[in-house]
PDB file of N, CA and C in Angstrom:
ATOM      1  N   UNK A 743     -32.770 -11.971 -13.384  1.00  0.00           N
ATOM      2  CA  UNK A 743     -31.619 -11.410 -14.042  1.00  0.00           C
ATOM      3  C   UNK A 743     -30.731 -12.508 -14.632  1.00  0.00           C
ATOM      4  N   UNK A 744     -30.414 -13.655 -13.875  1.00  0.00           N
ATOM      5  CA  UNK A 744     -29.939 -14.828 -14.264  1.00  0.00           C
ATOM      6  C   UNK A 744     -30.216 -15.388 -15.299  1.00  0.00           C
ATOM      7  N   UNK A 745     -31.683 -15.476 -15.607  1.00  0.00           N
ATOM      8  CA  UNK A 745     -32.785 -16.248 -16.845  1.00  0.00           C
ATOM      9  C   UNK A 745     -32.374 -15.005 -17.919  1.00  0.00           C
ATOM     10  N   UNK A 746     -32.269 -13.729 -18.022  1.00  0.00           N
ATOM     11  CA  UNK A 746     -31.882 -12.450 -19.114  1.00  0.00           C
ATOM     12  C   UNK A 746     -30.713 -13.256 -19.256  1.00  0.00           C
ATOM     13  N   UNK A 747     -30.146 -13.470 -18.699  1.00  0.00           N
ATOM     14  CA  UNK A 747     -28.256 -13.500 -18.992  1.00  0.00           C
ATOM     15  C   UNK A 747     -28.065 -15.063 -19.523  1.00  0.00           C
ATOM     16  N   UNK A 748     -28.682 -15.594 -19.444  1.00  0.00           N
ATOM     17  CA  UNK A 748     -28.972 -17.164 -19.966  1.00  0.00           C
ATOM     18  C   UNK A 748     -28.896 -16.739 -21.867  1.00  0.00           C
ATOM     19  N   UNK A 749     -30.511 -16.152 -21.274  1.00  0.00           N
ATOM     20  CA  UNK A 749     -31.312 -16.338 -23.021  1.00  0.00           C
ATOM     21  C   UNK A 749     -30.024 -14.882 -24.114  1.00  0.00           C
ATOM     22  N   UNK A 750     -29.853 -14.002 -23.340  1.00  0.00           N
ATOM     23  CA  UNK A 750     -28.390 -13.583 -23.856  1.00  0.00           C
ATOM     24  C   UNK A 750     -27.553 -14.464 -24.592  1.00  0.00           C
ATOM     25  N   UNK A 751     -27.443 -15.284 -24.005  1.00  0.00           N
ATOM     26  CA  UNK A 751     -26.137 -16.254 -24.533  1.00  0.00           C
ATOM     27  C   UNK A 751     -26.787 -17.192 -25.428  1.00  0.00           C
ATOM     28  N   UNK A 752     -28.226 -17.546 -25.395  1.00  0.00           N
ATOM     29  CA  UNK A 752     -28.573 -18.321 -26.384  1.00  0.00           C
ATOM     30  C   UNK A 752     -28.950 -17.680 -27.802  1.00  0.00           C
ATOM     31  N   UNK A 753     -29.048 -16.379 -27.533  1.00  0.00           N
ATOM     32  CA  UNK A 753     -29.484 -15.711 -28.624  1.00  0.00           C
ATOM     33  C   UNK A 753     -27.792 -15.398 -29.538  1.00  0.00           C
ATOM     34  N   UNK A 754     -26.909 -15.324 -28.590  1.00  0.00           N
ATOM     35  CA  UNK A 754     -24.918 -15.279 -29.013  1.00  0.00           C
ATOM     36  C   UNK A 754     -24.789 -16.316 -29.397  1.00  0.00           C
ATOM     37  N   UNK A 755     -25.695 -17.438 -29.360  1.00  0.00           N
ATOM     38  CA  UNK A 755     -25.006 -18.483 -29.491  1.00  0.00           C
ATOM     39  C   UNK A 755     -25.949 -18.983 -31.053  1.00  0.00           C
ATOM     40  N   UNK A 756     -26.650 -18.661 -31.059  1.00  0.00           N
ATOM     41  CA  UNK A 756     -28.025 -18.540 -32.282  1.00  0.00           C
ATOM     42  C   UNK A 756     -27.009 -17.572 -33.569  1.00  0.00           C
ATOM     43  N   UNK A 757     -27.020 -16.755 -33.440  1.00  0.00           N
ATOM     44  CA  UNK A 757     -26.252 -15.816 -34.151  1.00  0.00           C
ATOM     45  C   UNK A 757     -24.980 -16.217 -34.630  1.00  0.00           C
ATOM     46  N   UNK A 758     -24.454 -16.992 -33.846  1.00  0.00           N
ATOM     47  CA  UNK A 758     -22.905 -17.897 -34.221  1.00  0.00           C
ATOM     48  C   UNK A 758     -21.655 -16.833 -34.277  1.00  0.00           C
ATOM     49  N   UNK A 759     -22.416 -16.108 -32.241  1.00  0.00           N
ATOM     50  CA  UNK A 759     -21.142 -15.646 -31.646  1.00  0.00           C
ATOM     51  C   UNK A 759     -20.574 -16.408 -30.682  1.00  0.00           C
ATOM     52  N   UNK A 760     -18.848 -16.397 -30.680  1.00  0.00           N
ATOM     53  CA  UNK A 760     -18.271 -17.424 -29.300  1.00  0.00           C
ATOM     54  C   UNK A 760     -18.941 -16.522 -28.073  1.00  0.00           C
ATOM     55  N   UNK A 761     -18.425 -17.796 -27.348  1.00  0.00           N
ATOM     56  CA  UNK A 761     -18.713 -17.441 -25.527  1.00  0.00           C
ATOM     57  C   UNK A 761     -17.627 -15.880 -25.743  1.00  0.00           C
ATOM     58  N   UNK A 762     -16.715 -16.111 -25.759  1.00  0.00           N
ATOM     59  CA  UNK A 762     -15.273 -14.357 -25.614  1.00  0.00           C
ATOM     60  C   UNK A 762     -16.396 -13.528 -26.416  1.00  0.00           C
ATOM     61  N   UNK A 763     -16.990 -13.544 -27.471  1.00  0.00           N
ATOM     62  CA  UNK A 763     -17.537 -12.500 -28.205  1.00  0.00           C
ATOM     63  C   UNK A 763     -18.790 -12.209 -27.272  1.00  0.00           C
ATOM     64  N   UNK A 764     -19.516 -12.922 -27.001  1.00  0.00           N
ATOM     65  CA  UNK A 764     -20.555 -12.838 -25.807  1.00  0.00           C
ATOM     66  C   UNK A 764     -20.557 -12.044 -24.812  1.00  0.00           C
ATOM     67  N   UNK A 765     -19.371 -12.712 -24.189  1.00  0.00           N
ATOM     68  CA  UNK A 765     -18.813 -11.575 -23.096  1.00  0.00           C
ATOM     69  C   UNK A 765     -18.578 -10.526 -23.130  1.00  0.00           C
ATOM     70  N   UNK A 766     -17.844 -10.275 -24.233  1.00  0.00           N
ATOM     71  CA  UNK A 766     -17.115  -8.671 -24.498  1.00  0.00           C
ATOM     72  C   UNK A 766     -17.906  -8.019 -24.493  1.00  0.00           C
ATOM     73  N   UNK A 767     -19.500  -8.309 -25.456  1.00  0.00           N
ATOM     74  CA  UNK A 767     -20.288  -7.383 -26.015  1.00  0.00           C
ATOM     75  C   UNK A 767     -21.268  -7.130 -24.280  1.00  0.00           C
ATOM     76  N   UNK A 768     -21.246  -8.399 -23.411  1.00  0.00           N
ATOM     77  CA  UNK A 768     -22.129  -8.126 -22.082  1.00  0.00           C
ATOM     78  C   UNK A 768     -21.327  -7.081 -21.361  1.00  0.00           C
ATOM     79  N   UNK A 769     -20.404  -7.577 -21.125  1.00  0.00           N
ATOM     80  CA  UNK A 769     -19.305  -6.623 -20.321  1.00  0.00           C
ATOM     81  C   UNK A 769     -18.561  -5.060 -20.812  1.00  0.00           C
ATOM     82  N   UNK A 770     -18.468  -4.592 -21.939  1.00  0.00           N
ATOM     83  CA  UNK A 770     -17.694  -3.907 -22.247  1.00  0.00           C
ATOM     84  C   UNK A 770     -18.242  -3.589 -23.810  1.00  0.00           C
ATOM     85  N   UNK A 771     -18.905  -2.724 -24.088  1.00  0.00           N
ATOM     86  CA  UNK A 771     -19.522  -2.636 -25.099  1.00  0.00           C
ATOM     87  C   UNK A 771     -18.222  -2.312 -26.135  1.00  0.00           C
ATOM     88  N   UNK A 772     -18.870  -2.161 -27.439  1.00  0.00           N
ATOM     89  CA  UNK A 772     -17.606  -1.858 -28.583  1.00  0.00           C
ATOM     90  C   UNK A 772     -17.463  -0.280 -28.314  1.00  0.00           C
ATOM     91  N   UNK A 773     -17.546   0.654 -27.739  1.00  0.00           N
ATOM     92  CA  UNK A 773     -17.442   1.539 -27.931  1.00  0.00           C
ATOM     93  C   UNK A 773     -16.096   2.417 -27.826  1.00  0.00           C
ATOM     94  N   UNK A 774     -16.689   3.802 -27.980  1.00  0.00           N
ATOM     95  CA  UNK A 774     -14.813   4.530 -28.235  1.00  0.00           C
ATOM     96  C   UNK A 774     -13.723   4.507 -26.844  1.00  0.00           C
ATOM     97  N   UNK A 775     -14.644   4.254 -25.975  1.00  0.00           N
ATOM     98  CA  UNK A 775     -13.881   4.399 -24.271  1.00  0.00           C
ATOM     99  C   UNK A 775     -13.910   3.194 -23.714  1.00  0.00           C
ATOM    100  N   UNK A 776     -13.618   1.868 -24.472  1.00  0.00           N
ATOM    101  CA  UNK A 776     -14.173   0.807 -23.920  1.00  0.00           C
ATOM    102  C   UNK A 776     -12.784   0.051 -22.708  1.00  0.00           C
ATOM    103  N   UNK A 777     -11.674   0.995 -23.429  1.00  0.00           N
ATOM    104  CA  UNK A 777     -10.565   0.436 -22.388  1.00  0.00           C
ATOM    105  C   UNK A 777     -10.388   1.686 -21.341  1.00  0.00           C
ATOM    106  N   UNK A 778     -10.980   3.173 -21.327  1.00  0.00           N
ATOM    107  CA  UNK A 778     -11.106   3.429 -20.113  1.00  0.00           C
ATOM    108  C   UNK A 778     -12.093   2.893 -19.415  1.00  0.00           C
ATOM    109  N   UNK A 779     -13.018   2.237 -19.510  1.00  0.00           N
ATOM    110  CA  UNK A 779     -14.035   1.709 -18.476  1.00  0.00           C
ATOM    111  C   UNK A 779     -13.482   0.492 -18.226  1.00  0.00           C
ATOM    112  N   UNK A 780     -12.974  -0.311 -18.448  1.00  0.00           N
ATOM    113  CA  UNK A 780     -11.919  -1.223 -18.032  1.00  0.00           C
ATOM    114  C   UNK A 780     -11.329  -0.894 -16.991  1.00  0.00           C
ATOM    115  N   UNK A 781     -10.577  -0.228 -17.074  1.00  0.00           N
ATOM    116  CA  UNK A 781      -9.574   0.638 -16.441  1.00  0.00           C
ATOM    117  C   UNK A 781     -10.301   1.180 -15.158  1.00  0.00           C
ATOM    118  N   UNK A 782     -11.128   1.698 -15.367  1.00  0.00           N
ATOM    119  CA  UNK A 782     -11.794   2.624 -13.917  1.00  0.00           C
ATOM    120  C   UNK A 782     -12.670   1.063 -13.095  1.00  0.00           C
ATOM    121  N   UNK A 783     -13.031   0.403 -13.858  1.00  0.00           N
ATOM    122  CA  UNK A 783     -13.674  -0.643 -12.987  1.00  0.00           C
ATOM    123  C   UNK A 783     -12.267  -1.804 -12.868  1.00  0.00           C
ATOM    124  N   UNK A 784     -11.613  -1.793 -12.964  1.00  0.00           N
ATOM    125  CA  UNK A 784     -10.159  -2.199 -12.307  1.00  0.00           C
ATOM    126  C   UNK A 784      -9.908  -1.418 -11.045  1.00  0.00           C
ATOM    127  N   UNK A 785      -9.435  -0.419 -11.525  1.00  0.00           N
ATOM    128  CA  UNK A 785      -9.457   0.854  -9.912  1.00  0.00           C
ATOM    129  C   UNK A 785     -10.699   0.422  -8.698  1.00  0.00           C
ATOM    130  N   UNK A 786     -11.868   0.827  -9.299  1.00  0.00           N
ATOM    131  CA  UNK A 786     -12.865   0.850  -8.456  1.00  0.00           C
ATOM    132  C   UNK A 786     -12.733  -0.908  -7.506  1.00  0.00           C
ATOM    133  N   UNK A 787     -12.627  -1.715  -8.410  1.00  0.00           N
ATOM    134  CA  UNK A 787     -12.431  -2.923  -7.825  1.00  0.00           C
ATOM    135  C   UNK A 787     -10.955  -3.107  -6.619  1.00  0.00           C
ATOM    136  N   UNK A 788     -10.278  -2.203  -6.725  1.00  0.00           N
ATOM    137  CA  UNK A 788      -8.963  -2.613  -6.668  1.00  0.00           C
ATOM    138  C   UNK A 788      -9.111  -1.466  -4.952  1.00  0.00           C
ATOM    139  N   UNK A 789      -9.942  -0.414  -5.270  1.00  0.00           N
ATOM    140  CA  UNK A 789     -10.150   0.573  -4.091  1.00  0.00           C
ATOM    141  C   UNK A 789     -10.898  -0.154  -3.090  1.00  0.00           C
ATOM    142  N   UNK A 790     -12.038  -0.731  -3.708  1.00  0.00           N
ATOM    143  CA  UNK A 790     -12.581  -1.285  -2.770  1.00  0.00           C
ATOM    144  C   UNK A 790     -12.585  -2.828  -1.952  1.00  0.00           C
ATOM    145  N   UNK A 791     -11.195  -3.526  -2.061  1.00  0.00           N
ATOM    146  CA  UNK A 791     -10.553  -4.439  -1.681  1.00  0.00           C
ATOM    147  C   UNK A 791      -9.623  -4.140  -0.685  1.00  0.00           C
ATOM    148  N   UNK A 792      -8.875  -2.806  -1.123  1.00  0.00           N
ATOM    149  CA  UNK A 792      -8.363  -2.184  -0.302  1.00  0.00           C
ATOM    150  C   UNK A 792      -8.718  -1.661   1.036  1.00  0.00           C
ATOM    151  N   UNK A 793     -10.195  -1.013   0.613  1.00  0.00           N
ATOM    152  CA  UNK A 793     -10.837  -0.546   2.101  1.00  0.00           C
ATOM    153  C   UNK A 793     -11.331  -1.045   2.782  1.00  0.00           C
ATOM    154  N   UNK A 794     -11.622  -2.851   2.236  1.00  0.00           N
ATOM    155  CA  UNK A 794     -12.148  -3.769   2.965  1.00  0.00           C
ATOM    156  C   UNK A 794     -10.989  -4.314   3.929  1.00  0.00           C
ATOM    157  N   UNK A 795      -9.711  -4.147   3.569  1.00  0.00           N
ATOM    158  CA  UNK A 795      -8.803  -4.705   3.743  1.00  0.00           C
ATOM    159  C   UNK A 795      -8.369  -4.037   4.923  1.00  0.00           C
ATOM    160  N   UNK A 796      -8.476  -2.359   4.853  1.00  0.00           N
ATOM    161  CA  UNK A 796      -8.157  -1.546   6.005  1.00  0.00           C
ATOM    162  C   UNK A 796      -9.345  -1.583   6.732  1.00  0.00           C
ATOM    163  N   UNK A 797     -11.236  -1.596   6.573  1.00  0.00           N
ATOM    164  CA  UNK A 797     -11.366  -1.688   7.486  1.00  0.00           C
ATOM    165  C   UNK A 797     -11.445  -2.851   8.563  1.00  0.00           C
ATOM    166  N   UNK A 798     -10.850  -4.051   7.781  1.00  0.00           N
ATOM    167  CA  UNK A 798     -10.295  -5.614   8.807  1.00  0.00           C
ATOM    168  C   UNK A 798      -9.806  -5.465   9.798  1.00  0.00           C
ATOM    169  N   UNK A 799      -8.548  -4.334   9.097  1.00  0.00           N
ATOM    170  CA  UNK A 799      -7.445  -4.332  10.264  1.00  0.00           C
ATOM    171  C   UNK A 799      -7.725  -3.262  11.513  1.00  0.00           C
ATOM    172  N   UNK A 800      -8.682  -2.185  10.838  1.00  0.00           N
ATOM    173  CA  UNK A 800      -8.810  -1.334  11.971  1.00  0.00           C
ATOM    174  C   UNK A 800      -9.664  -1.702  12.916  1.00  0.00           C
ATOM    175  N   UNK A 801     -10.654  -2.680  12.704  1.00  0.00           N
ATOM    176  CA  UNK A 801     -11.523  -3.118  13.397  1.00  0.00           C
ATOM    177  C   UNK A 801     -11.119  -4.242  14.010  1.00  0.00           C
ATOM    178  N   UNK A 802      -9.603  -5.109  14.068  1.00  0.00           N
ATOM    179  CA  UNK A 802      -9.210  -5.992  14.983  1.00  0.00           C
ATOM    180  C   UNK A 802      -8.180  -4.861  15.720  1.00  0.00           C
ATOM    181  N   UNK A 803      -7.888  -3.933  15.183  1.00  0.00           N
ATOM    182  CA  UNK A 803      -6.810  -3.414  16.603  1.00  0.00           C
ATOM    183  C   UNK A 803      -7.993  -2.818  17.376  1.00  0.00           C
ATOM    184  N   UNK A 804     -10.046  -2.281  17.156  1.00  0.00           N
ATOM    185  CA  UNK A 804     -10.180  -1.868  17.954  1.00  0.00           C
ATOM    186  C   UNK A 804     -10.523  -2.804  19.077  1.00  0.00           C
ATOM    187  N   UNK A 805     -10.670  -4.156  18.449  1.00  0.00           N
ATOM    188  CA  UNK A 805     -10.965  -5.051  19.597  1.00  0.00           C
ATOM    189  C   UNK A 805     -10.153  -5.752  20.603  1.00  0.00           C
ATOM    190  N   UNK A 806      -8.484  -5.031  20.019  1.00  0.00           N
ATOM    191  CA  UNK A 806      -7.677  -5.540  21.270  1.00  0.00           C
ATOM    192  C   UNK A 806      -7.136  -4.609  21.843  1.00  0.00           C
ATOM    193  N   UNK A 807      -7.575  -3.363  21.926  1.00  0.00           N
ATOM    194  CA  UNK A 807      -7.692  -1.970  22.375  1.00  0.00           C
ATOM    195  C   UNK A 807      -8.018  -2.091  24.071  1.00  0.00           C
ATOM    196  N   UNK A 808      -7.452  -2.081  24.939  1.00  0.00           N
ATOM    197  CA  UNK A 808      -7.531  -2.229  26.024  1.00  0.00           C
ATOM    198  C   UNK A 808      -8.715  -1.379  26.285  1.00  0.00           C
ATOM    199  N   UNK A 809      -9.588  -1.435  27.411  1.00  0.00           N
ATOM    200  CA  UNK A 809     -10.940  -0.873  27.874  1.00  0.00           C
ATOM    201  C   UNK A 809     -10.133   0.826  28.696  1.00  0.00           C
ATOM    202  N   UNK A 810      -9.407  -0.156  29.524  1.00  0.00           N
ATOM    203  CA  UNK A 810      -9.231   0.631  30.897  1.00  0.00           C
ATOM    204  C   UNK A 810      -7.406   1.920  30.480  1.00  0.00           C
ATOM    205  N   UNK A 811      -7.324   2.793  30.767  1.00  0.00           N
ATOM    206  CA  UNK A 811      -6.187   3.455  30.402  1.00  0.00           C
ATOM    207  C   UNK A 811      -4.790   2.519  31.476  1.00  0.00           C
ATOM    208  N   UNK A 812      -3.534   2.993  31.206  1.00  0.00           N
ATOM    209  CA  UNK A 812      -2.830   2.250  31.555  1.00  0.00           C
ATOM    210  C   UNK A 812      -2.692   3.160  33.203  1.00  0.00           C
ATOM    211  N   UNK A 813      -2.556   2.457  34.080  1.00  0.00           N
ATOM    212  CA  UNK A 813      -1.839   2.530  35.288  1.00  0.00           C
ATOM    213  C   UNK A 813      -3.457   3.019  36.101  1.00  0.00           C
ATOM    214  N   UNK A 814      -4.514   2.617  35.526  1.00  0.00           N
ATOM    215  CA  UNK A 814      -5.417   2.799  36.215  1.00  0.00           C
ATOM    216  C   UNK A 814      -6.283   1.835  36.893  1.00  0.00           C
ATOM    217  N   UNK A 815      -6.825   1.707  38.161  1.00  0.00           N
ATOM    218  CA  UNK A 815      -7.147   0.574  38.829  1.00  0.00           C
ATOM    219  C   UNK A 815      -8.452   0.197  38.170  1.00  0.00           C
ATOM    220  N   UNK A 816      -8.380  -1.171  38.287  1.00  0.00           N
ATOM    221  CA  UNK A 816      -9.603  -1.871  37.620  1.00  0.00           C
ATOM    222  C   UNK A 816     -11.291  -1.403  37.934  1.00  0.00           C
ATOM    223  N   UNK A 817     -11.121  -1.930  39.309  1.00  0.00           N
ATOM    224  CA  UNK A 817     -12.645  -1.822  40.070  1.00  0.00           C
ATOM    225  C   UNK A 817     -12.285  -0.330  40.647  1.00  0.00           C
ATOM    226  N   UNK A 818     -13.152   0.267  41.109  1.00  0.00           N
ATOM    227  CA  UNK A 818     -13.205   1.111  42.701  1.00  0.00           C
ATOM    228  C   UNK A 818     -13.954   0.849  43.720  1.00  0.00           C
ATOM    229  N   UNK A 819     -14.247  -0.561  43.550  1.00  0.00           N
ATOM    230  CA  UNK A 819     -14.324  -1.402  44.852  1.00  0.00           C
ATOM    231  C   UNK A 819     -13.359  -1.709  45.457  1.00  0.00           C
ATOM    232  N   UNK A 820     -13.113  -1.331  46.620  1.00  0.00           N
ATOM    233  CA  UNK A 820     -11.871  -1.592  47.648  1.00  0.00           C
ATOM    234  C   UNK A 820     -12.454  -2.654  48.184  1.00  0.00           C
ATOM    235  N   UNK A 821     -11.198  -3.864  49.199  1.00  0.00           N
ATOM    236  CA  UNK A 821     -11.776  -4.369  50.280  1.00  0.00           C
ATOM    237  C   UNK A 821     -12.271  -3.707  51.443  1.00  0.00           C
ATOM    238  N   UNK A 822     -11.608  -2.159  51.620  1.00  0.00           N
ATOM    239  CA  UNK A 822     -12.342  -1.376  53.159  1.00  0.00           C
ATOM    240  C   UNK A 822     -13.712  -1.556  53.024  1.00  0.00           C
ATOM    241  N   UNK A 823     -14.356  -0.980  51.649  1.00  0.00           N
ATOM    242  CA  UNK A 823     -16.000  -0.711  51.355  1.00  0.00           C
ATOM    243  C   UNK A 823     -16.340  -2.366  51.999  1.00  0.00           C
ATOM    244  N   UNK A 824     -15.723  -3.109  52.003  1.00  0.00           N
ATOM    245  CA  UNK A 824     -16.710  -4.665  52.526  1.00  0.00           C
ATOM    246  C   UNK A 824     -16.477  -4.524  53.883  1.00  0.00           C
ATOM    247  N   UNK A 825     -15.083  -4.114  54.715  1.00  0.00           N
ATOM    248  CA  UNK A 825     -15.274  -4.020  56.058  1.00  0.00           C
ATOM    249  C   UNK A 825     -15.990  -3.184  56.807  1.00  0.00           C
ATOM    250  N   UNK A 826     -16.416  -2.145  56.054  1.00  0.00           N
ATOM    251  CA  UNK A 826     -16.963  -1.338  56.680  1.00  0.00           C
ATOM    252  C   UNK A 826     -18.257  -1.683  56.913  1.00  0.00           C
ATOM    253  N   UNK A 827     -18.733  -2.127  55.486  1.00  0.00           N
ATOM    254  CA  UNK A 827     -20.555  -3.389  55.528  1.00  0.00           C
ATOM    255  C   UNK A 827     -20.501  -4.364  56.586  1.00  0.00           C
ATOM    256  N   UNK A 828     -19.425  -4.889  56.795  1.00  0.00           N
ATOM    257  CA  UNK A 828     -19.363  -6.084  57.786  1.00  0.00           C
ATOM    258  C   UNK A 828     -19.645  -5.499  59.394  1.00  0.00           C
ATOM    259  N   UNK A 829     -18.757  -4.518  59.668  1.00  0.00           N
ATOM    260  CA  UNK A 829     -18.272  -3.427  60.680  1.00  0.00           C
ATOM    261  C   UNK A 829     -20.034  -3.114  61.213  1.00  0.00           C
ATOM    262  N   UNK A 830     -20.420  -2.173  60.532  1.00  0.00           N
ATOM    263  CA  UNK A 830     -21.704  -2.462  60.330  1.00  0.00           C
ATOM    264  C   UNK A 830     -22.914  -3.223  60.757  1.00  0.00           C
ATOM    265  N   UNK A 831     -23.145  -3.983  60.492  1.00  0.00           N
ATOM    266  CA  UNK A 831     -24.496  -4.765  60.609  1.00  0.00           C
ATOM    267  C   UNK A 831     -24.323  -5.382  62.025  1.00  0.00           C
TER     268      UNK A 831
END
C-alpha cells in the first residue's frame, strides 16, 4: 500500500502537480460533499479519542476499586481455627 502511495506521488509529480494538490486529490476528492466528509472524519476522529480517553479512565478506577466491600473482614481464617488444629493432634 506504501509502494501505491509512493508511485501516486510520482505520477503528481510527473503531471506537474504540488505535494497540497497531491494530497487533496488522495485525501478528499474534488467532489460536491468534499467539506462534509471532512467534517464527519473530524467527528469520527474526535469520537474516537474521546472513547479512548474514557475508556483510560474507567479502566484505572477499575483497578483501584477495592476487592473486598467496606467493613468486611479480610480472611475467615480466625486464629481459634489454628488452636483448635493444635488442641488437636
Amino acid at each position: 500500500m506504501i509502494a501505491d502511495i509512493l508511485k501516486f506521488y510520482e505520477v503528481g509529480k510527473e503531471l506537474g502537480l504540488t505535494k497540497k494538490e497531491i494530497t487533496q486529490i488522495m485525501i478528499f476528492d474534488n467532489s460536491k460533499y468534499a467539506y462534509l466528509w471532512r467534517f464527519l472524519l473530524i467527528i469520527f476522529m474526535l469520537l474516537i479519542m474521546i472513547g479512548w480517553f474514557n475508556s483510560l479512565v474507567f479502566l484505572t478506577q477499575k483497578i483501584n476499586e477495592n476487592v473486598y466491600p467496606a467493613g468486611t473482614m479480610y480472611s475467615t481464617v480466625k486464629l481459634k481455627d489454628f488452636n483448635k488444629k493444635f488442641k488437636a493432634s
